């Protein structure tokens, strides 16, 4: 019923599974027939605290009884509180809020350009990496160096150049006097859960510092504890100039954010950029709880530990995991299609994702337990066999 109606009334830009969920509890989802699923996808790395997490549900309900939204014409208390937590726990100084990952990256691109405009330097080009993913707006599609996302949407904005991940020479070739910034996912998510090498990131960072190029890290998928640190950049011994966030920050409530160093942030003066909904009461009341929980003593260590456990279990069933914390991908041989395995797993009550390069993707709620991981692996083993 919902399949026919959905196909009738919704624009068909998603390849949807014929399933509709009605409720969730912890790491479990229930469809409208009451069938139970264990969720290793978390709304694609969004539902940090799983479903119906008491403190989050309560904060959202309490906030709804007071104010959902006013406008950024006014100071919004939970927005300021979330900004404070982000600044105190990152290398950045100031925060801008929006509603999604694409918007966060769009804002970061604008901020980088405006910074150099203010400095009266003719720098506007952003270097991004083949296989990356930065969003679906025109600028972020152009930043996404993958033809399949760009085809048919030309003309796309100018001012982007591409380099190869883990290849510093390719970055050097892409650089010129107009380069404003590099923008990188430290683990490419959509591209197939492909980690950047530490040495490469350090070299890239040093190169940027030498040349006065801004270092933007797209932490839309890797941020908020996903990799076992609050931000993935912490694994690399670097301090980005700009960090973009979304997905896990709101635990399921739409929110995006840009954290920037003071000197750069000050280029966004009144009138330069904005968002009606960005950082509203509802979204930031949720984000505040997510951050408080993720920053509780031991939480991030647990993510790291559970990530190692999941990797070990995936190896035991013959898969070849890569990634960090609870952001793990398993590339499959050509004869096994990741999308077929994900569909079969769903039939068996396991929600998993896929990513580029025929990869299975595991980005469960960060609250998952080892016992729940075992349960998911048992289903996966059956499906793969
Ligand atoms: C690294 C990265 N950047 C940006 C985006 C775009 O985020 P959104 O879909 O919220 O616009 C995504 C989404 O998958 C992402 O993984």
Coordinates of C-alpha atoms and ligand atoms in Angstrom, one line a residue:
X1 CA 0.0 0.0 0.0
X2 CA 2.6 2.6 1.1
X3 CA 4.8 1.5 -1.8
X4 CA 2.1 2.3 -4.4
X5 CA 1.2 5.5 -2.7
X6 CA 4.8 6.5 -2.2
X7 CA 5.6 5.9 -5.9
X8 CA 2.5 7.8 -6.9
X9 CA 3.1 10.9 -4.8
X10 CA 6.8 11.2 -4.2
X11 CA 9.4 12.3 -6.7
X12 CA 11.4 9.2 -7.6
X13 CA 14.9 10.4 -6.7
X14 CA 15.6 7.6 -4.2
X15 CA 16.0 3.9 -4.7
X16 CA 13.9 2.9 -1.7
X17 CA 13.5 -0.5 -0.1
X18 CA 9.9 -1.6 0.2
X19 CA 9.8 -1.2 3.9
X20 CA 8.3 1.5 6.2
X21 CA 9.3 1.7 9.8
X22 CA 6.9 2.7 12.5
X23 CA 9.0 3.0 15.6
X24 CA 12.4 2.3 17.1
X25 CA 13.9 1.5 20.5
X26 CA 17.6 1.5 21.1
X27 CA 19.2 -0.1 18.1
X28 CA 16.1 -1.8 16.9
X29 CA 13.5 -0.7 14.4
X30 CA 10.0 -2.1 13.9
X31 CA 8.1 -1.9 10.6
X32 CA 4.4 -1.4 10.3
X33 CA 3.8 -5.1 10.5
X34 CA 5.7 -5.3 13.8
X35 CA 8.7 -7.0 12.3
X36 CA 11.9 -6.3 14.3
X37 CA 15.2 -5.2 12.7
X38 CA 18.6 -4.5 14.1
X39 CA 19.9 -1.2 12.7
X40 CA 23.5 -1.0 11.6
X41 CA 22.8 2.0 9.4
X42 CA 21.4 4.6 11.9
X43 CA 19.7 6.7 9.2
X44 CA 23.2 6.8 7.4
X45 CA 25.3 7.8 10.4
X46 CA 22.7 10.1 11.9
X47 CA 21.0 8.4 14.9
X48 CA 24.0 8.7 17.2
X49 CA 21.9 7.6 20.3
X50 CA 19.7 5.2 18.5
X51 CA 15.9 5.4 18.8
X52 CA 13.8 6.8 21.6
X53 CA 16.9 7.6 23.8
X54 CA 15.2 8.9 26.9
X55 CA 17.3 12.1 27.5
X56 CA 16.9 13.1 23.8
X57 CA 13.2 12.3 23.5
X58 CA 12.6 14.2 26.7
X59 CA 14.6 17.3 25.6
X60 CA 12.8 17.4 22.3
X61 CA 9.4 17.1 24.0
X62 CA 10.2 19.7 26.6
X63 CA 11.5 22.1 24.0
X64 CA 8.4 21.6 21.8
X65 CA 6.3 22.7 24.7
X66 CA 8.2 26.0 24.9
X67 CA 9.5 27.3 21.5
X68 CA 10.3 25.4 18.3
X69 CA 11.5 28.3 16.3
X70 CA 12.0 32.0 16.4
X71 CA 14.6 33.4 14.0
X72 CA 18.3 34.2 14.1
X73 CA 17.2 37.8 14.5
X74 CA 17.3 36.8 18.2
X75 CA 19.8 35.0 20.5
X76 CA 18.8 31.4 20.9
X77 CA 20.0 29.9 24.2
X78 CA 20.5 26.2 23.3
X79 CA 22.2 27.4 20.1
X80 CA 24.7 29.3 22.1
X81 CA 25.1 26.3 24.5
X82 CA 25.8 23.9 21.6
X83 CA 28.3 26.4 20.0
X84 CA 30.1 26.6 23.4
X85 CA 30.4 22.8 23.7
X86 CA 31.7 22.6 20.1
X87 CA 34.2 25.3 20.6
X88 CA 35.4 24.0 23.9
X89 CA 35.9 20.6 22.4
X90 CA 37.5 21.5 19.1
X91 CA 40.3 23.6 17.7
X92 CA 37.7 26.1 16.4
X93 CA 36.5 29.4 17.9
X94 CA 33.1 30.3 16.4
X95 CA 30.1 28.3 15.0
X96 CA 27.5 28.9 12.3
X97 CA 24.4 26.7 12.2
X98 CA 22.5 25.4 9.3
X99 CA 20.4 22.4 8.5
X100 CA 22.3 19.8 6.6
X101 CA 25.7 18.6 5.4
X102 CA 25.5 20.2 2.0
X103 CA 24.6 23.5 3.6
X104 CA 27.5 23.3 6.0
X105 CA 29.9 22.7 3.1
X106 CA 28.3 25.4 1.0
X107 CA 28.8 27.8 4.0
X108 CA 32.4 26.6 4.4
X109 CA 33.1 27.3 0.7
X110 CA 31.5 30.7 0.9
X111 CA 33.4 31.5 4.1
X112 CA 36.8 30.5 2.6
X113 CA 36.1 32.7 -0.4
X114 CA 34.9 35.7 1.6
X115 CA 38.0 35.4 3.9
X116 CA 40.3 35.9 1.0
X117 CA 38.0 38.6 -0.5
X118 CA 38.3 40.5 2.8
X119 CA 42.1 40.1 2.6
X120 CA 42.0 41.4 -0.9
X121 CA 43.7 38.2 -2.2
X122 CA 42.4 36.7 -5.4
X123 CA 42.0 33.2 -4.1
X124 CA 38.8 31.3 -4.7
X125 CA 39.6 27.8 -5.8
X126 CA 38.8 24.9 -3.6
X127 CA 40.7 21.6 -4.0
X128 CA 38.7 18.5 -3.3
X129 CA 39.4 14.8 -3.7
X130 CA 38.4 12.1 -6.3
X131 CA 35.9 9.7 -4.8
X132 CA 34.8 12.3 -2.1
X133 CA 31.2 13.4 -1.4
X134 CA 30.2 16.8 -0.1
X135 CA 26.5 17.2 -0.9
X136 CA 23.9 17.8 -3.6
X137 CA 23.7 21.6 -4.0
X138 CA 25.3 22.9 -7.1
X139 CA 28.5 24.0 -5.4
X140 CA 28.8 20.9 -3.3
X141 CA 28.0 18.7 -6.3
X142 CA 30.9 20.4 -8.0
X143 CA 33.0 19.9 -4.9
X144 CA 32.1 16.2 -5.2
X145 CA 34.7 14.9 -7.6
X146 CA 32.5 12.1 -9.1
X147 CA 30.9 12.5 -12.5
X148 CA 27.8 10.4 -11.6
X149 CA 26.6 13.2 -9.2
X150 CA 27.3 16.0 -11.7
X151 CA 25.9 14.6 -15.0
X152 CA 23.1 16.7 -16.4
X153 CA 23.3 19.5 -13.9
X154 CA 25.8 21.6 -15.8
X155 CA 26.8 24.4 -15.8
X156 CA 28.2 23.9 -12.4
X157 CA 29.9 26.7 -10.4
X158 CA 33.6 27.4 -11.2
X159 CA 36.4 27.4 -8.8
X160 CA 37.0 23.7 -7.9
X161 CA 39.9 21.5 -8.7
X162 CA 40.4 17.8 -8.0
X163 CA 43.3 15.8 -6.6
X164 CA 43.8 12.2 -5.6
X165 CA 43.4 11.1 -2.0
X166 CA 46.7 9.9 -0.5
X167 CA 48.7 11.5 -3.4
X168 CA 50.4 14.7 -2.3
X169 CA 51.9 15.2 -5.8
X170 CA 48.4 15.5 -7.3
X171 CA 47.6 18.2 -4.8
X172 CA 50.8 20.1 -5.7
X173 CA 49.8 19.9 -9.4
X174 CA 46.3 21.2 -8.6
X175 CA 47.6 24.2 -6.6
X176 CA 48.1 27.6 -8.0
X177 CA 48.0 31.2 -6.8
X178 CA 44.2 31.2 -6.8
X179 CA 43.9 28.3 -4.4
X180 CA 41.8 29.3 -1.3
X181 CA 41.3 26.0 0.5
X182 CA 41.4 22.2 0.4
X183 CA 38.3 20.3 1.5
X184 CA 38.7 16.7 2.6
X185 CA 36.8 13.9 4.2
X186 CA 39.4 12.1 6.4
X187 CA 37.5 8.9 5.8
X188 CA 35.5 9.1 2.6
X189 CA 32.0 7.9 3.5
X190 CA 29.9 7.7 0.4
X191 CA 33.0 6.9 -1.7
X192 CA 33.4 3.5 0.1
X193 CA 34.6 4.2 3.7
X194 CA 38.2 4.9 2.5
X195 CA 40.5 6.4 5.1
X196 CA 43.0 9.0 4.2
X197 CA 46.6 8.0 5.3
X198 CA 48.0 9.8 8.3
X199 CA 51.2 10.7 6.5
X200 CA 49.3 12.2 3.6
X201 CA 47.1 14.3 5.8
X202 CA 50.1 15.6 7.7
X203 CA 51.9 16.5 4.5
X204 CA 48.7 18.1 3.1
X205 CA 48.3 20.1 6.3
X206 CA 51.9 21.3 6.2
X207 CA 51.6 22.2 2.6
X208 CA 48.4 24.3 3.3
X209 CA 50.1 26.1 6.2
X210 CA 53.2 26.9 4.0
X211 CA 51.0 28.3 1.3
X212 CA 48.4 30.1 3.4
X213 CA 45.7 27.7 2.1
X214 CA 42.7 27.0 4.4
X215 CA 42.3 23.4 5.6
X216 CA 38.6 22.4 5.6
X217 CA 37.6 19.1 7.0
X218 CA 34.2 17.7 6.0
X219 CA 33.2 15.9 9.2
X220 CA 29.6 15.6 8.2
X221 CA 29.8 11.8 8.4
X222 CA 32.9 11.3 10.6
X223 CA 32.1 13.9 13.3
X224 CA 30.3 13.6 16.7
X225 CA 32.1 10.5 17.9
X226 CA 31.6 8.3 14.9
X227 CA 35.3 7.4 14.6
X228 CA 35.9 7.1 18.4
X229 CA 36.9 10.7 18.8
X230 CA 34.6 13.7 18.8
X231 CA 36.1 14.7 15.5
X232 CA 38.0 12.5 13.1
X233 CA 40.7 15.2 12.7
X234 CA 41.9 14.3 16.2
X235 CA 43.3 11.1 14.9
X236 CA 45.6 12.9 12.6
X237 CA 47.4 15.5 14.7
X238 CA 46.2 18.5 12.8
X239 CA 44.0 21.5 13.5
X240 CA 41.7 22.4 10.6
X241 CA 40.7 26.0 9.9
X242 CA 37.1 25.0 9.2
X243 CA 35.2 21.9 10.3
X244 CA 31.8 21.1 8.8
X245 CA 29.2 18.9 10.7
X246 CA 25.7 17.6 10.2
X247 CA 24.3 14.0 10.4
X248 CA 25.1 12.8 13.9
X249 CA 25.0 16.2 15.6
X250 CA 21.2 16.3 16.0
X251 CA 20.7 12.6 16.7
X252 CA 18.0 12.5 14.0
X253 CA 16.9 16.2 14.1
X254 CA 18.2 18.1 11.1
X255 CA 21.1 20.3 11.8
X256 CA 24.4 21.3 10.3
X257 CA 27.2 23.4 11.6
X258 CA 30.4 25.1 10.6
X259 CA 33.2 25.6 13.2
X260 CA 35.9 28.1 12.2
X261 CA 38.9 29.8 13.6
X262 CA 38.2 33.3 14.8
X263 CA 40.2 35.1 12.1
X264 CA 38.3 33.3 9.3
X265 CA 34.9 33.4 11.1
X266 CA 35.0 37.1 11.2
X267 CA 34.5 37.4 7.5
X268 CA 30.8 36.4 8.0
X269 CA 29.5 39.8 9.0
X270 CA 25.7 40.5 9.1
X271 CA 24.2 40.1 5.7
X272 CA 26.9 37.8 4.2
X273 CA 25.3 34.5 5.0
X274 CA 22.3 33.0 6.8
X275 CA 19.7 30.4 7.3
X276 CA 16.1 30.7 8.5
X277 CA 16.0 27.5 10.4
X278 CA 19.8 27.2 11.2
X279 CA 20.3 26.3 14.8
X280 CA 16.7 26.7 15.9
X281 CA 15.5 25.8 19.3
X282 CA 14.3 22.3 18.4
X283 CA 17.5 21.3 16.5
X284 CA 19.9 22.7 19.1
X285 CA 18.0 21.3 22.1
X286 CA 18.5 17.9 20.5
X287 CA 22.2 18.6 19.6
X288 CA 22.9 19.7 23.1
X289 CA 21.8 16.3 24.5
X290 CA 23.7 14.4 21.8
X291 CA 26.9 16.2 22.6
X292 CA 26.4 15.8 26.4
X293 CA 26.0 12.1 26.0
X294 CA 28.8 11.6 23.5
X295 CA 31.2 13.6 25.8
X296 CA 30.3 11.6 28.9
X297 CA 33.3 9.9 30.4
X298 CA 34.2 6.7 28.6
X299 CA 31.6 7.0 25.8
X300 CA 34.2 7.7 23.0
X301 CA 36.5 5.0 24.3
X302 CA 33.6 2.6 24.1
X303 CA 33.0 3.6 20.5
X304 CA 36.6 2.8 19.6
X305 CA 36.4 -0.5 21.5
X306 CA 33.1 -1.6 19.9
X307 CA 34.5 -0.6 16.5
X308 CA 37.4 -2.9 17.0
X309 CA 35.1 -5.6 18.1
X310 CA 32.9 -5.2 15.0
X311 CA 35.9 -5.3 12.8
X312 CA 37.1 -8.5 14.4
X313 CA 33.7 -10.1 13.9
X314 CA 33.5 -9.0 10.3
X315 CA 36.9 -10.6 9.7
X316 CA 35.7 -13.8 11.3
X317 CA 32.9 -14.1 8.7
X318 CA 35.4 -13.6 5.9
X319 CA 35.0 -9.8 5.2
X320 CA 37.7 -7.3 4.9
X321 CA 36.8 -4.3 7.1
X322 CA 38.3 -0.8 6.9
X323 CA 37.5 2.4 8.7
X324 CA 37.6 3.7 12.3
X325 CA 35.4 3.5 15.3
X326 CA 31.8 2.7 14.2
X327 CA 32.4 3.9 10.6
X328 CA 33.3 0.7 8.9
X329 CA 33.2 -0.5 5.3
X330 CA 33.8 -3.9 3.8
X331 CA 34.6 -4.0 0.1
X332 CA 33.2 -7.0 -1.7
X333 CA 34.5 -9.0 -4.6
X334 CA 32.7 -8.2 -7.9
X335 CA 30.6 -11.4 -7.9
X336 CA 28.9 -10.4 -4.7
X337 CA 26.8 -7.2 -5.1
X338 CA 26.7 -5.1 -1.9
X339 CA 23.2 -3.9 -2.8
X340 CA 21.9 -7.5 -3.1
X341 CA 23.4 -8.4 0.3
X342 CA 21.8 -5.3 1.9
X343 CA 18.4 -6.2 0.4
X344 CA 18.7 -9.8 1.7
X345 CA 19.9 -8.6 5.1
X346 CA 16.8 -6.4 5.3
X347 CA 14.5 -9.4 4.6
X348 CA 16.3 -11.2 7.5
X349 CA 15.9 -8.2 9.9
X350 CA 19.2 -6.5 9.6
X351 CA 19.6 -2.9 8.3
X352 CA 23.0 -2.3 6.7
X353 CA 24.1 0.3 4.2
X354 CA 26.2 0.3 1.0
X355 CA 28.7 2.8 -0.3
X356 CA 30.8 3.3 -3.5
X357 CA 33.0 0.6 -4.8
X358 CA 30.7 -2.2 -4.0
X359 CA 31.2 -1.7 -0.2
X360 CA 29.0 -2.8 2.7
X361 CA 28.7 0.1 5.2
X362 CA 28.3 -0.2 8.9
X363 CA 27.5 3.0 10.8
X364 CA 25.3 1.8 13.7
X365 CA 24.0 4.0 16.6
X366 CA 27.0 4.6 18.8
X367 CA 25.1 3.1 21.8
X368 CA 25.2 -0.4 20.2
X369 CA 26.5 -3.1 22.5
X370 CA 28.8 -6.0 21.7
X371 CA 25.9 -8.4 22.2
X372 CA 23.9 -6.5 19.6
X373 CA 26.9 -6.5 17.3
X374 CA 26.9 -10.3 17.7
X375 CA 23.3 -10.5 16.8
X376 CA 23.8 -8.4 13.6
X377 CA 26.8 -10.5 12.6
X378 CA 24.8 -13.7 13.0
X379 CA 22.2 -12.4 10.5
X380 CA 24.9 -11.1 8.2
X381 CA 26.8 -14.5 8.2
X382 CA 23.6 -16.3 7.2
X383 CA 22.9 -13.8 4.4
X384 CA 26.5 -14.0 3.0
X385 CA 26.6 -17.8 3.2
Ligands
LIG1 C1 31.0 13.7 4.0 C2 29.6 14.2 3.7 N1 29.5 15.5 3.4 C3 28.3 16.0 3.0 C4 27.2 15.2 3.0 C5 25.8 15.9 2.6 O1 25.0 15.9 3.7 P1 23.5 16.2 3.6 O2 22.9 15.0 2.9 O3 23.0 16.4 5.0 O4 23.3 17.4 2.8 C6 27.3 13.9 3.2 C7 26.1 13.0 3.1 O5 26.1 11.8 3.0 C8 28.5 13.3 3.6 O6 28.7 12.1 3.9

